[in-house]
Coordinates of C-alpha atoms and ligand atoms in Angstrom, one line a residue:
X64 CA 29.1 0.5 11.4
X65 CA 29.5 2.1 14.7
X66 CA 30.8 5.3 13.2
X67 CA 29.0 8.2 14.7
X68 CA 26.7 10.4 12.5
X69 CA 27.5 14.2 12.4
X70 CA 24.7 16.6 12.1
X71 CA 25.5 18.1 8.8
X72 CA 23.4 21.1 9.1
X73 CA 24.5 22.2 12.5
X74 CA 28.0 21.7 11.3
X75 CA 27.4 24.1 8.4
X76 CA 25.4 26.6 10.5
X77 CA 28.3 26.9 12.7
X78 CA 31.2 27.3 9.9
X79 CA 29.2 29.0 7.0
X80 CA 26.0 30.3 8.6
X81 CA 25.4 32.8 5.7
X82 CA 25.7 30.3 2.8
X83 CA 22.5 29.6 1.2
X84 CA 21.0 26.1 2.1
X85 CA 17.6 25.9 0.3
X86 CA 15.7 28.0 -2.1
X87 CA 12.2 27.0 -2.5
X88 CA 10.9 28.0 -5.9
X89 CA 7.3 27.7 -5.3
X90 CA 6.9 29.7 -2.1
X91 CA 9.9 31.9 -2.7
X92 CA 11.4 30.9 0.7
X93 CA 15.1 31.2 1.0
X94 CA 17.0 29.8 4.0
X95 CA 20.6 30.2 4.8
X96 CA 22.4 27.4 6.8
X97 CA 21.7 29.6 9.9
X98 CA 18.0 30.0 9.2
X99 CA 17.8 26.2 7.9
X100 CA 19.3 25.0 11.0
X101 CA 16.9 27.1 13.1
X102 CA 14.0 25.6 11.2
X103 CA 15.4 22.2 11.7
X104 CA 15.8 22.8 15.3
X105 CA 12.1 24.2 15.8
X106 CA 10.9 21.1 13.7
X107 CA 12.9 18.6 15.8
X108 CA 11.5 20.2 19.0
X109 CA 8.0 20.0 17.7
X110 CA 8.3 16.5 16.7
X111 CA 9.8 15.6 20.1
X112 CA 7.8 17.7 22.4
X113 CA 4.7 18.5 20.5
X114 CA 4.1 15.3 19.0
X115 CA 6.0 12.9 21.2
X116 CA 8.2 11.3 18.3
X117 CA 11.2 9.4 20.0
X118 CA 14.2 7.7 18.6
X119 CA 13.3 5.2 16.1
X120 CA 9.7 6.4 15.6
X121 CA 8.6 7.2 12.1
X122 CA 7.5 10.5 10.7
X123 CA 5.5 10.4 7.5
X124 CA 5.3 13.1 5.0
X125 CA 2.7 13.4 2.1
X126 CA 3.4 16.6 0.2
X127 CA 4.8 18.0 -3.0
X128 CA 8.4 18.9 -3.0
X129 CA 9.3 21.8 -0.8
X130 CA 11.9 23.0 1.7
X131 CA 9.6 21.6 4.5
X132 CA 10.6 18.1 3.5
X133 CA 14.4 18.9 4.3
X134 CA 13.3 20.3 7.6
X135 CA 11.5 17.2 8.4
X136 CA 14.2 14.8 7.2
X137 CA 17.1 16.8 9.2
X138 CA 14.9 17.1 12.2
X139 CA 14.4 13.3 12.1
X140 CA 18.2 13.0 12.2
X141 CA 18.3 15.6 15.0
X142 CA 16.2 13.4 17.3
X143 CA 17.0 9.9 15.7
X144 CA 13.6 9.5 14.3
X145 CA 13.0 7.9 10.7
X146 CA 11.7 10.0 7.9
X147 CA 9.0 8.4 5.7
X148 CA 8.3 10.3 2.4
X149 CA 5.0 9.2 0.8
X150 CA 4.2 9.0 -2.9
X151 CA 1.4 11.4 -3.4
X152 CA 0.3 9.6 -6.7
X153 CA -0.9 6.6 -4.7
X154 CA -4.3 5.8 -4.0
X155 CA -5.7 5.7 -0.5
X156 CA -5.6 1.8 -0.1
X157 CA -2.1 1.9 -1.3
X158 CA -1.1 4.6 1.1
X159 CA -2.9 2.7 3.8
X160 CA -0.8 -0.4 3.2
X161 CA 2.4 1.6 3.4
X162 CA 1.4 3.8 6.4
X163 CA 0.1 0.6 8.2
X164 CA 3.4 -1.2 7.6
X165 CA 5.6 1.6 8.8
X166 CA 3.4 2.7 11.5
X167 CA 4.4 6.4 12.0
X168 CA 3.9 8.4 15.1
X169 CA 2.9 11.5 12.8
X170 CA 1.9 12.1 9.3
X171 CA 2.6 15.7 7.9
X172 CA 0.5 16.4 4.8
X173 CA 0.1 19.2 2.3
X174 CA -3.2 20.9 2.1
X175 CA -3.9 19.1 -1.3
X176 CA -3.5 15.7 0.2
X177 CA -5.4 16.2 3.5
X178 CA -8.5 14.5 2.5
X179 CA -6.5 11.3 1.6
X180 CA -4.3 11.7 4.7
X181 CA -7.3 12.0 7.1
X182 CA -8.7 8.7 5.8
X183 CA -5.4 7.0 6.0
X184 CA -4.6 8.2 9.4
X185 CA -8.0 7.3 10.5
X186 CA -7.8 3.7 9.2
X187 CA -4.2 3.0 10.3
X188 CA -4.7 4.8 13.7
X189 CA -1.8 7.4 13.2
X190 CA -1.6 9.4 16.4
X191 CA -0.9 12.7 14.8
X192 CA -2.0 14.4 11.5
X193 CA -0.5 17.8 10.8
X194 CA -1.1 20.0 7.9
X195 CA 1.7 21.9 6.2
X196 CA 1.4 24.8 3.7
X197 CA 4.6 25.8 2.0
X198 CA 5.3 28.3 4.8
X199 CA 1.8 29.7 4.9
X200 CA -0.2 29.5 8.2
X201 CA -0.8 25.9 9.1
X202 CA -0.6 23.5 12.0
X203 CA 3.0 22.7 11.1
X204 CA 4.0 26.4 11.2
X205 CA 2.0 27.0 14.4
X206 CA 3.8 23.8 15.9
X207 CA 7.3 25.1 14.9
X208 CA 6.6 28.7 16.1
X209 CA 5.6 27.4 19.5
X210 CA 9.0 25.8 20.3
X211 CA 11.7 27.5 22.3
X212 CA 15.4 26.8 22.7
X213 CA 17.8 24.4 21.1
X214 CA 17.2 20.7 20.5
X215 CA 20.0 18.4 21.6
X216 CA 21.4 16.2 18.9
X217 CA 20.8 12.7 19.5
X218 CA 23.9 10.4 19.4
X219 CA 23.5 8.1 16.2
X220 CA 25.7 5.6 14.4
X221 CA 25.9 4.9 10.8
X222 CA 23.8 1.7 11.1
X223 CA 20.9 3.6 12.4
X224 CA 18.0 4.1 10.0
X225 CA 17.3 7.6 8.7
X226 CA 14.5 7.0 6.1
X227 CA 12.3 4.3 5.0
X228 CA 11.7 4.6 1.1
X229 CA 9.0 2.3 -0.3
X230 CA 9.6 0.7 -3.7
X231 CA 6.8 1.2 -6.2
X232 CA 5.5 -2.4 -5.9
X233 CA 4.4 -3.0 -9.3
X234 CA 5.0 -6.6 -9.0
X235 CA 3.7 -7.1 -5.4
X236 CA 3.4 -5.3 -2.1
X237 CA 5.7 -2.3 -1.9
X238 CA 8.5 -2.8 0.3
X239 CA 10.2 -0.2 2.7
X240 CA 13.9 0.0 1.9
X241 CA 15.8 1.1 5.0
X242 CA 18.1 4.0 4.2
X243 CA 20.8 4.3 7.0
X244 CA 22.7 7.2 7.8
X245 CA 25.7 5.4 6.6
X246 CA 24.2 4.9 3.3
X247 CA 23.4 8.6 2.8
X248 CA 27.0 9.5 3.9
X249 CA 28.8 7.3 1.5
X250 CA 26.5 8.2 -1.3
X251 CA 27.2 11.8 -0.6
X252 CA 30.9 11.2 -0.7
X253 CA 30.5 9.2 -3.9
X254 CA 28.4 12.0 -5.5
X255 CA 30.7 14.6 -4.5
X256 CA 33.7 12.7 -5.9
X257 CA 32.3 11.7 -9.2
X258 CA 30.1 14.8 -9.9
X259 CA 32.4 17.6 -8.8
X260 CA 30.1 18.9 -5.9
X261 CA 31.6 21.6 -3.9
X262 CA 30.3 24.1 -1.3
X263 CA 29.6 26.4 -4.2
X264 CA 27.4 24.0 -6.2
X265 CA 23.8 24.8 -6.7
X266 CA 21.6 21.7 -7.1
X267 CA 18.1 21.8 -8.6
X268 CA 15.9 19.1 -7.2
X269 CA 12.9 18.3 -9.3
X270 CA 12.4 14.5 -8.7
X271 CA 9.9 13.7 -6.1
X272 CA 11.4 13.7 -2.6
X273 CA 9.8 10.3 -1.8
X274 CA 12.1 8.8 -4.3
X275 CA 15.8 8.2 -3.6
X276 CA 16.6 10.1 -6.8
X277 CA 15.0 13.4 -5.4
X278 CA 16.3 12.9 -1.9
X279 CA 19.9 11.6 -2.6
X280 CA 20.8 13.1 -5.9
X281 CA 22.0 15.7 -5.4
X282 CA 19.9 17.0 -2.4
X283 CA 21.5 15.1 0.6
X284 CA 25.1 15.3 -1.0
X285 CA 24.6 19.1 -1.4
X286 CA 23.6 19.4 2.0
X287 CA 26.5 17.3 3.3
X288 CA 29.1 19.3 1.6
X289 CA 27.4 22.7 2.5
X290 CA 26.0 23.7 -1.0
X291 CA 22.7 25.1 -2.0
X292 CA 19.5 23.1 -3.1
X293 CA 17.1 24.8 -5.3
X294 CA 13.6 22.9 -4.9
X295 CA 11.1 22.7 -7.7
X296 CA 7.6 21.6 -6.7
X297 CA 7.0 19.1 -9.5
X298 CA 8.9 18.9 -12.7
X299 CA 7.9 20.9 -15.7
X300 CA 10.3 20.9 -18.7
X301 CA 9.9 24.7 -19.6
X302 CA 10.3 25.8 -16.0
X303 CA 13.3 23.4 -15.8
X304 CA 15.2 25.1 -18.8
X305 CA 14.3 28.5 -17.5
X306 CA 15.7 27.5 -14.0
X307 CA 18.8 26.2 -15.5
X308 CA 19.3 29.4 -17.6
X309 CA 18.8 31.8 -14.7
X310 CA 22.3 33.4 -13.9
X311 CA 21.0 34.5 -10.5
X312 CA 20.2 30.9 -9.4
X313 CA 23.5 29.6 -11.1
X314 CA 22.1 26.0 -11.0
X315 CA 25.3 23.7 -11.5
X316 CA 23.9 20.3 -10.8
X317 CA 20.8 18.3 -11.5
X318 CA 19.7 14.8 -11.7
X319 CA 16.7 13.3 -13.6
X320 CA 15.2 10.3 -15.3
X321 CA 15.4 10.2 -19.1
X322 CA 11.9 11.4 -19.7
X323 CA 12.9 14.8 -17.8
X324 CA 15.5 15.4 -20.3
X325 CA 13.8 14.1 -23.2
X326 CA 10.7 16.4 -22.7
X327 CA 13.0 19.4 -22.3
X328 CA 14.8 18.6 -25.4
X329 CA 11.8 18.5 -27.4
X330 CA 10.8 22.1 -26.6
X331 CA 11.7 25.0 -29.1
X332 CA 13.4 26.8 -26.1
X333 CA 16.1 24.0 -25.7
X334 CA 18.1 25.4 -28.7
X335 CA 18.5 28.7 -26.7
X336 CA 18.6 27.7 -23.3
X337 CA 21.6 28.9 -21.4
X338 CA 23.4 25.8 -20.2
X339 CA 26.8 27.4 -19.6
X340 CA 26.8 27.1 -15.9
X341 CA 26.0 23.4 -15.7
X342 CA 28.8 21.2 -14.3
X343 CA 26.8 18.0 -14.1
X344 CA 23.5 16.8 -15.4
X345 CA 23.1 13.2 -14.1
X346 CA 20.7 10.8 -16.0
X347 CA 19.6 7.5 -14.7
X348 CA 16.7 5.6 -13.1
X349 CA 15.7 4.0 -16.6
X350 CA 17.2 3.1 -19.8
X351 CA 18.8 6.1 -21.6
X352 CA 18.3 6.4 -25.2
X353 CA 21.5 7.0 -27.1
X354 CA 19.7 9.7 -29.4
X355 CA 18.9 11.6 -26.2
X356 CA 22.6 11.6 -25.1
X357 CA 23.7 12.7 -28.5
X358 CA 21.0 15.5 -28.5
X359 CA 22.5 16.9 -25.4
X360 CA 26.1 16.3 -26.6
X361 CA 25.3 18.7 -29.5
X362 CA 24.6 21.3 -27.0
X363 CA 28.0 20.5 -25.3
X364 CA 26.3 18.9 -22.5
X365 CA 27.3 15.4 -21.3
X366 CA 24.3 13.7 -19.7
X367 CA 26.3 11.6 -17.2
X368 CA 24.6 8.1 -17.1
X369 CA 24.4 6.6 -13.6
X370 CA 22.6 3.4 -12.4
X371 CA 21.2 3.0 -9.2
X372 CA 17.9 1.7 -7.2
X373 CA 16.1 2.7 -4.1
X374 CA 17.9 -0.1 -2.4
X375 CA 21.3 1.3 -3.4
X376 CA 20.6 4.9 -2.0
X377 CA 20.9 6.0 -5.7
X378 CA 24.5 5.8 -7.2
X379 CA 25.8 2.3 -7.8
X380 CA 27.7 2.9 -11.2
X381 CA 28.5 6.2 -12.8
X382 CA 30.0 7.0 -16.4
X383 CA 32.8 9.4 -16.1
X384 CA 32.2 12.4 -18.2
X385 CA 35.5 12.1 -20.1
X386 CA 34.6 8.8 -21.3
X387 CA 30.8 9.3 -21.8
X388 CA 30.7 9.4 -25.5
X389 CA 33.3 6.6 -26.1
X390 CA 31.3 4.4 -23.7
X391 CA 27.8 5.7 -24.7
X392 CA 25.2 3.0 -23.8
X393 CA 27.0 2.1 -20.5
X394 CA 26.1 3.2 -17.1
X395 CA 29.7 3.4 -16.1
X396 CA 31.9 1.7 -13.5
X397 CA 31.1 1.1 -9.8
X398 CA 31.5 4.1 -7.7
X399 CA 34.2 3.9 -5.1
X400 CA 32.3 2.6 -2.0
X401 CA 30.6 -0.1 -3.8
X402 CA 31.4 -3.3 -5.7
X403 CA 29.4 -4.9 -8.4
X404 CA 29.3 -8.3 -10.1
X405 CA 27.4 -9.7 -13.1
X406 CA 26.5 -13.4 -12.0
X407 CA 24.5 -16.5 -13.6
X408 CA 21.6 -18.3 -12.0
X409 CA 24.0 -20.1 -9.4
X410 CA 25.5 -16.7 -8.3
X411 CA 28.9 -17.4 -10.3
X412 CA 30.7 -14.5 -12.1
X413 CA 30.1 -14.6 -15.7
X414 CA 32.8 -13.7 -18.2
X415 CA 33.0 -10.0 -19.6
X416 CA 30.5 -9.4 -22.3
X417 CA 28.1 -11.9 -21.2
X418 CA 24.5 -11.0 -19.7
X419 CA 23.7 -11.9 -16.1
X420 CA 22.1 -10.5 -13.1
X421 CA 23.7 -7.4 -11.5
X422 CA 24.7 -7.7 -7.8
X423 CA 26.0 -5.0 -5.7
X424 CA 27.6 -4.7 -2.3
X425 CA 28.9 -2.0 -0.1
X426 CA 28.1 0.7 2.5
X427 CA 25.5 2.5 0.2
X428 CA 23.4 -0.7 0.0
X429 CA 20.3 -1.0 2.2
X430 CA 20.8 -3.4 5.1
X431 CA 17.3 -4.7 4.2
X432 CA 13.5 -4.0 4.1
X433 CA 11.3 -3.0 6.9
X434 CA 9.4 -5.8 8.2
X435 CA 10.2 -8.0 5.3
X436 CA 12.3 -11.1 6.7
X437 CA 11.2 -13.0 3.7
X438 CA 12.6 -10.5 1.1
X439 CA 15.7 -9.9 3.4
X440 CA 16.5 -13.7 3.1
X441 CA 16.0 -14.1 -0.6
X442 CA 17.2 -10.7 -2.1
X443 CA 20.8 -10.9 -0.5
X444 CA 23.5 -13.5 -0.8
X445 CA 26.6 -12.9 1.7
X446 CA 25.8 -9.2 1.7
X447 CA 25.4 -9.0 -2.2
X448 CA 22.0 -7.4 -3.1
X449 CA 20.4 -9.0 -6.1
X450 CA 19.3 -6.2 -8.2
X451 CA 16.9 -7.9 -10.7
X452 CA 18.6 -6.1 -13.6
X453 CA 20.1 -8.0 -16.3
X454 CA 23.5 -6.4 -17.3
X455 CA 26.8 -7.2 -18.8
X456 CA 30.3 -5.8 -17.9
X457 CA 33.4 -5.2 -20.1
X458 CA 37.1 -5.8 -19.3
X459 CA 37.3 -2.3 -17.7
X460 CA 34.3 -2.9 -15.3
X461 CA 32.0 -0.7 -17.4
X462 CA 28.5 -1.9 -16.9
X463 CA 25.7 -2.0 -19.6
X464 CA 22.4 -2.3 -18.1
X465 CA 20.4 -4.5 -20.5
X466 CA 16.9 -4.2 -18.7
X467 CA 15.1 -5.3 -15.8
X468 CA 14.5 -9.0 -15.8
X469 CA 10.7 -8.6 -15.0
X470 CA 10.4 -6.4 -18.3
X471 CA 12.2 -9.1 -20.4
X472 CA 9.9 -11.4 -22.4
X473 CA 10.6 -14.5 -24.3
X474 CA 9.8 -14.8 -28.0
X475 CA 10.4 -18.2 -29.8
X476 CA 12.5 -19.2 -27.0
X477 CA 14.8 -16.1 -27.3
X478 CA 15.2 -13.6 -24.3
X479 CA 14.1 -10.1 -25.6
X480 CA 14.9 -7.0 -23.7
X481 CA 12.6 -4.1 -24.5
X482 CA 15.2 -1.4 -23.7
X483 CA 17.2 -2.4 -26.8
X484 CA 14.4 -2.2 -29.0
X485 CA 13.4 1.3 -27.5
X486 CA 16.9 2.5 -28.2
X487 CA 16.6 1.6 -31.9
X488 CA 13.0 3.2 -32.2
X489 CA 14.4 6.4 -30.7
X490 CA 16.8 6.6 -33.4
X491 CA 14.0 7.5 -35.8
X492 CA 13.1 11.1 -36.4
X493 CA 9.7 11.9 -35.2
X494 CA 9.5 9.7 -32.3
X495 CA 8.6 11.8 -29.1
X496 CA 8.5 8.8 -26.8
X497 CA 8.4 4.9 -27.1
X498 CA 8.0 1.8 -24.7
X499 CA 8.0 -1.7 -25.7
X500 CA 6.4 -4.7 -23.9
X501 CA 5.8 -8.4 -24.5
X502 CA 2.4 -9.6 -25.3
X503 CA 1.0 -13.0 -25.6
X504 CA 1.3 -14.7 -29.1
X505 CA -0.1 -18.3 -30.3
X506 CA 2.9 -19.0 -32.3
X507 CA 5.8 -17.5 -30.5
X508 CA 4.8 -17.3 -27.0
X509 CA 5.3 -13.5 -26.6
X510 CA 6.1 -11.1 -29.2
X511 CA 6.9 -7.3 -28.8
X512 CA 4.5 -4.6 -29.0
X513 CA 5.8 -0.9 -29.5
X514 CA 3.8 2.0 -28.0
X515 CA 5.0 5.3 -29.9
X516 CA 4.1 8.9 -29.2
X517 CA 5.0 10.7 -32.4
X518 CA 6.3 14.3 -32.6
X519 CA 4.0 16.9 -33.8
X520 CA 3.9 16.9 -37.8
X521 CA 5.5 13.5 -38.0
X522 CA 3.9 11.1 -40.3
X523 CA 5.6 8.0 -39.0
X524 CA 3.8 4.7 -39.9
X525 CA 3.8 1.3 -38.3
X526 CA 5.4 0.0 -41.2
X527 CA 8.2 2.5 -41.1
X528 CA 8.8 1.7 -37.4
X529 CA 8.9 -2.0 -38.0
X530 CA 11.0 -1.6 -41.1
X531 CA 13.5 0.4 -39.1
X532 CA 13.7 -2.3 -36.4
X533 CA 14.0 -5.0 -39.0
X534 CA 17.1 -3.1 -40.2
X535 CA 18.6 -2.7 -36.8
X536 CA 17.7 -5.8 -34.8
X537 CA 17.5 -9.5 -35.1
X538 CA 14.3 -10.9 -36.5
X539 CA 13.0 -12.3 -33.0
X540 CA 13.5 -8.8 -31.4
X541 CA 11.4 -6.8 -34.0
X542 CA 7.9 -5.8 -32.6
X543 CA 5.1 -7.4 -34.4
X544 CA 2.9 -4.4 -33.9
X545 CA 2.9 -0.7 -33.2
X546 CA 0.3 1.3 -31.3
X547 CA 0.3 5.2 -31.6
X548 CA -0.5 6.9 -28.3
X549 CA -1.2 10.5 -27.5
X550 CA 1.1 9.9 -24.4
X551 CA 2.6 7.2 -22.3
X552 CA 1.7 6.6 -18.8
X553 CA 4.2 7.7 -16.3
X554 CA 4.9 7.4 -12.5
X555 CA 5.4 10.5 -10.3
X556 CA 9.2 10.2 -11.0
X557 CA 8.6 10.4 -14.7
X558 CA 9.4 6.6 -15.4
X559 CA 7.1 4.9 -18.0
X560 CA 4.9 2.5 -16.1
X561 CA 4.8 -0.3 -18.4
X562 CA 2.2 -2.4 -16.6
X563 CA -0.4 0.2 -17.4
X564 CA 0.1 -0.4 -21.2
X565 CA -2.6 -2.4 -22.8
X566 CA -1.6 -6.0 -23.4
X567 CA -5.0 -7.0 -25.2
Ligands
ADP732 P1 11.2 1.8 -9.5 O1 10.9 0.4 -9.5 O2 10.0 2.6 -8.8 O3 11.6 2.5 -10.7 P2 13.8 2.5 -8.5 O4 14.1 4.0 -8.8 O5 14.5 1.8 -7.3 O6 12.4 2.0 -8.5 O7 14.3 1.6 -9.9 C1 15.5 1.2 -10.2 C2 15.7 0.5 -11.4 O8 15.7 1.6 -12.5 C3 16.8 -0.4 -11.6 O9 16.6 -1.6 -11.1 C4 16.9 -0.2 -13.1 O10 16.2 -1.3 -13.8 C5 16.6 1.1 -13.6 N1 17.7 1.9 -13.8 C6 18.2 2.7 -12.9 N2 19.2 3.4 -13.6 C7 19.4 3.0 -14.7 C8 20.2 3.3 -15.9 N3 21.2 4.2 -15.7 N4 20.1 2.5 -17.0 C9 18.9 1.9 -17.1 N5 18.2 1.3 -16.3 C10 18.4 2.0 -14.9

């Protein structure tokens, strides 16, 4: 699209300069749109004149969540550069792959990641390595302080790339999804329409900012509409409840993955947390257990289930709140600026109620991956992106995500989707967290194995769990074994990393 890109921050700085743009909880920094615009300007000038970053160049960031991320992101917009937020959980060789692939002009890193950043920058040959320190004296602060004047806003169009967000790469090399200005714009419009964002909204950002969930729900939509973002360095369930309860902050919106809400609900403090100011708590990124949705509903909070992916710049489908309990288990209908289909292996639409692969099209979908003509050729058909998710749709267009195809296993010739089994196990009192995978079996090919973390004081047994599954699931879906764990492995976003669960 050749539509021009507006500079959101400069607009709000002109119209509502006193409105609060960012509150950084870790450092205590608070910036109005006037302050934030000035910081973005200084950062843009530093990148352009201090580091020689030009239009289309990448700028990498390896740091915990902070308001600095947003400065760099919007400074990239101002000079037409591409923001490359990096996953700080990755090991040096993994970072080397991504940084080598994206080839940034500069790498900005938090103090705690400088050792890794030094190695990566040296191996890859990144021209500039800059330390940032949450507003404390650092190269980054020195660089910004040395700039003078206003940075001209680079004319851009919606097709221009704003960010590269790398997929987790659990089944191969990570791929950098190009996120264009157009995608971010349409996602901001969708989020505002469907989640009641206004300029008075206060969003709490706790998902990591290297993930689209952190960046685009609801951080960027809030910046687009001129609202406030409260930034949490990393997720902590008690801190989360305390922040939601704080009347001075007045948080109205947040988006998280199921484990965020699960862990918060398991704290004693959940019962008395003041959730009265919440307008929308969005949940997605992984299967949402029904029991979790019900736990929040008992506290009069509708967790609004939304489905999306890195490639869809988050929101692809969203369950409207007024139908959330009636359609519990569904991830809702396509948001306005997207279309979805459920198709068979030949790419033909399947009838309502039948499982197939979810495909999605529209201006919120990535135009493709960085440096990956192979994947760009195989993962799109006539602009429809193949999501790799099994799903079904009802007559009204409500989509139920069955599971990722790559997590499906085949037992005795039948397809088994672990998310369905996990949902059943979550129905048992005493289950804190669970994950199911398929493991090799001589007789059936593969059988289910459930990993269960129990709540304190629970005396759940393997027999009780398998018995409960037998009562609620077809025989071929019932896990053959249960392993009790102290905790499950999670990625930095909070999703369970099933590939790390033992298969032997
Ligand atoms: P990662 O692979 O690192 O988790 P993504 O965030 O792009 O990266 O993951 C997107 C995937 O998360 C989707 O393909 C889908 O399998 C899952 N997902 C997202 N939202 C939902 C949802 N509401 N219900 C079930 N699964 C979801």
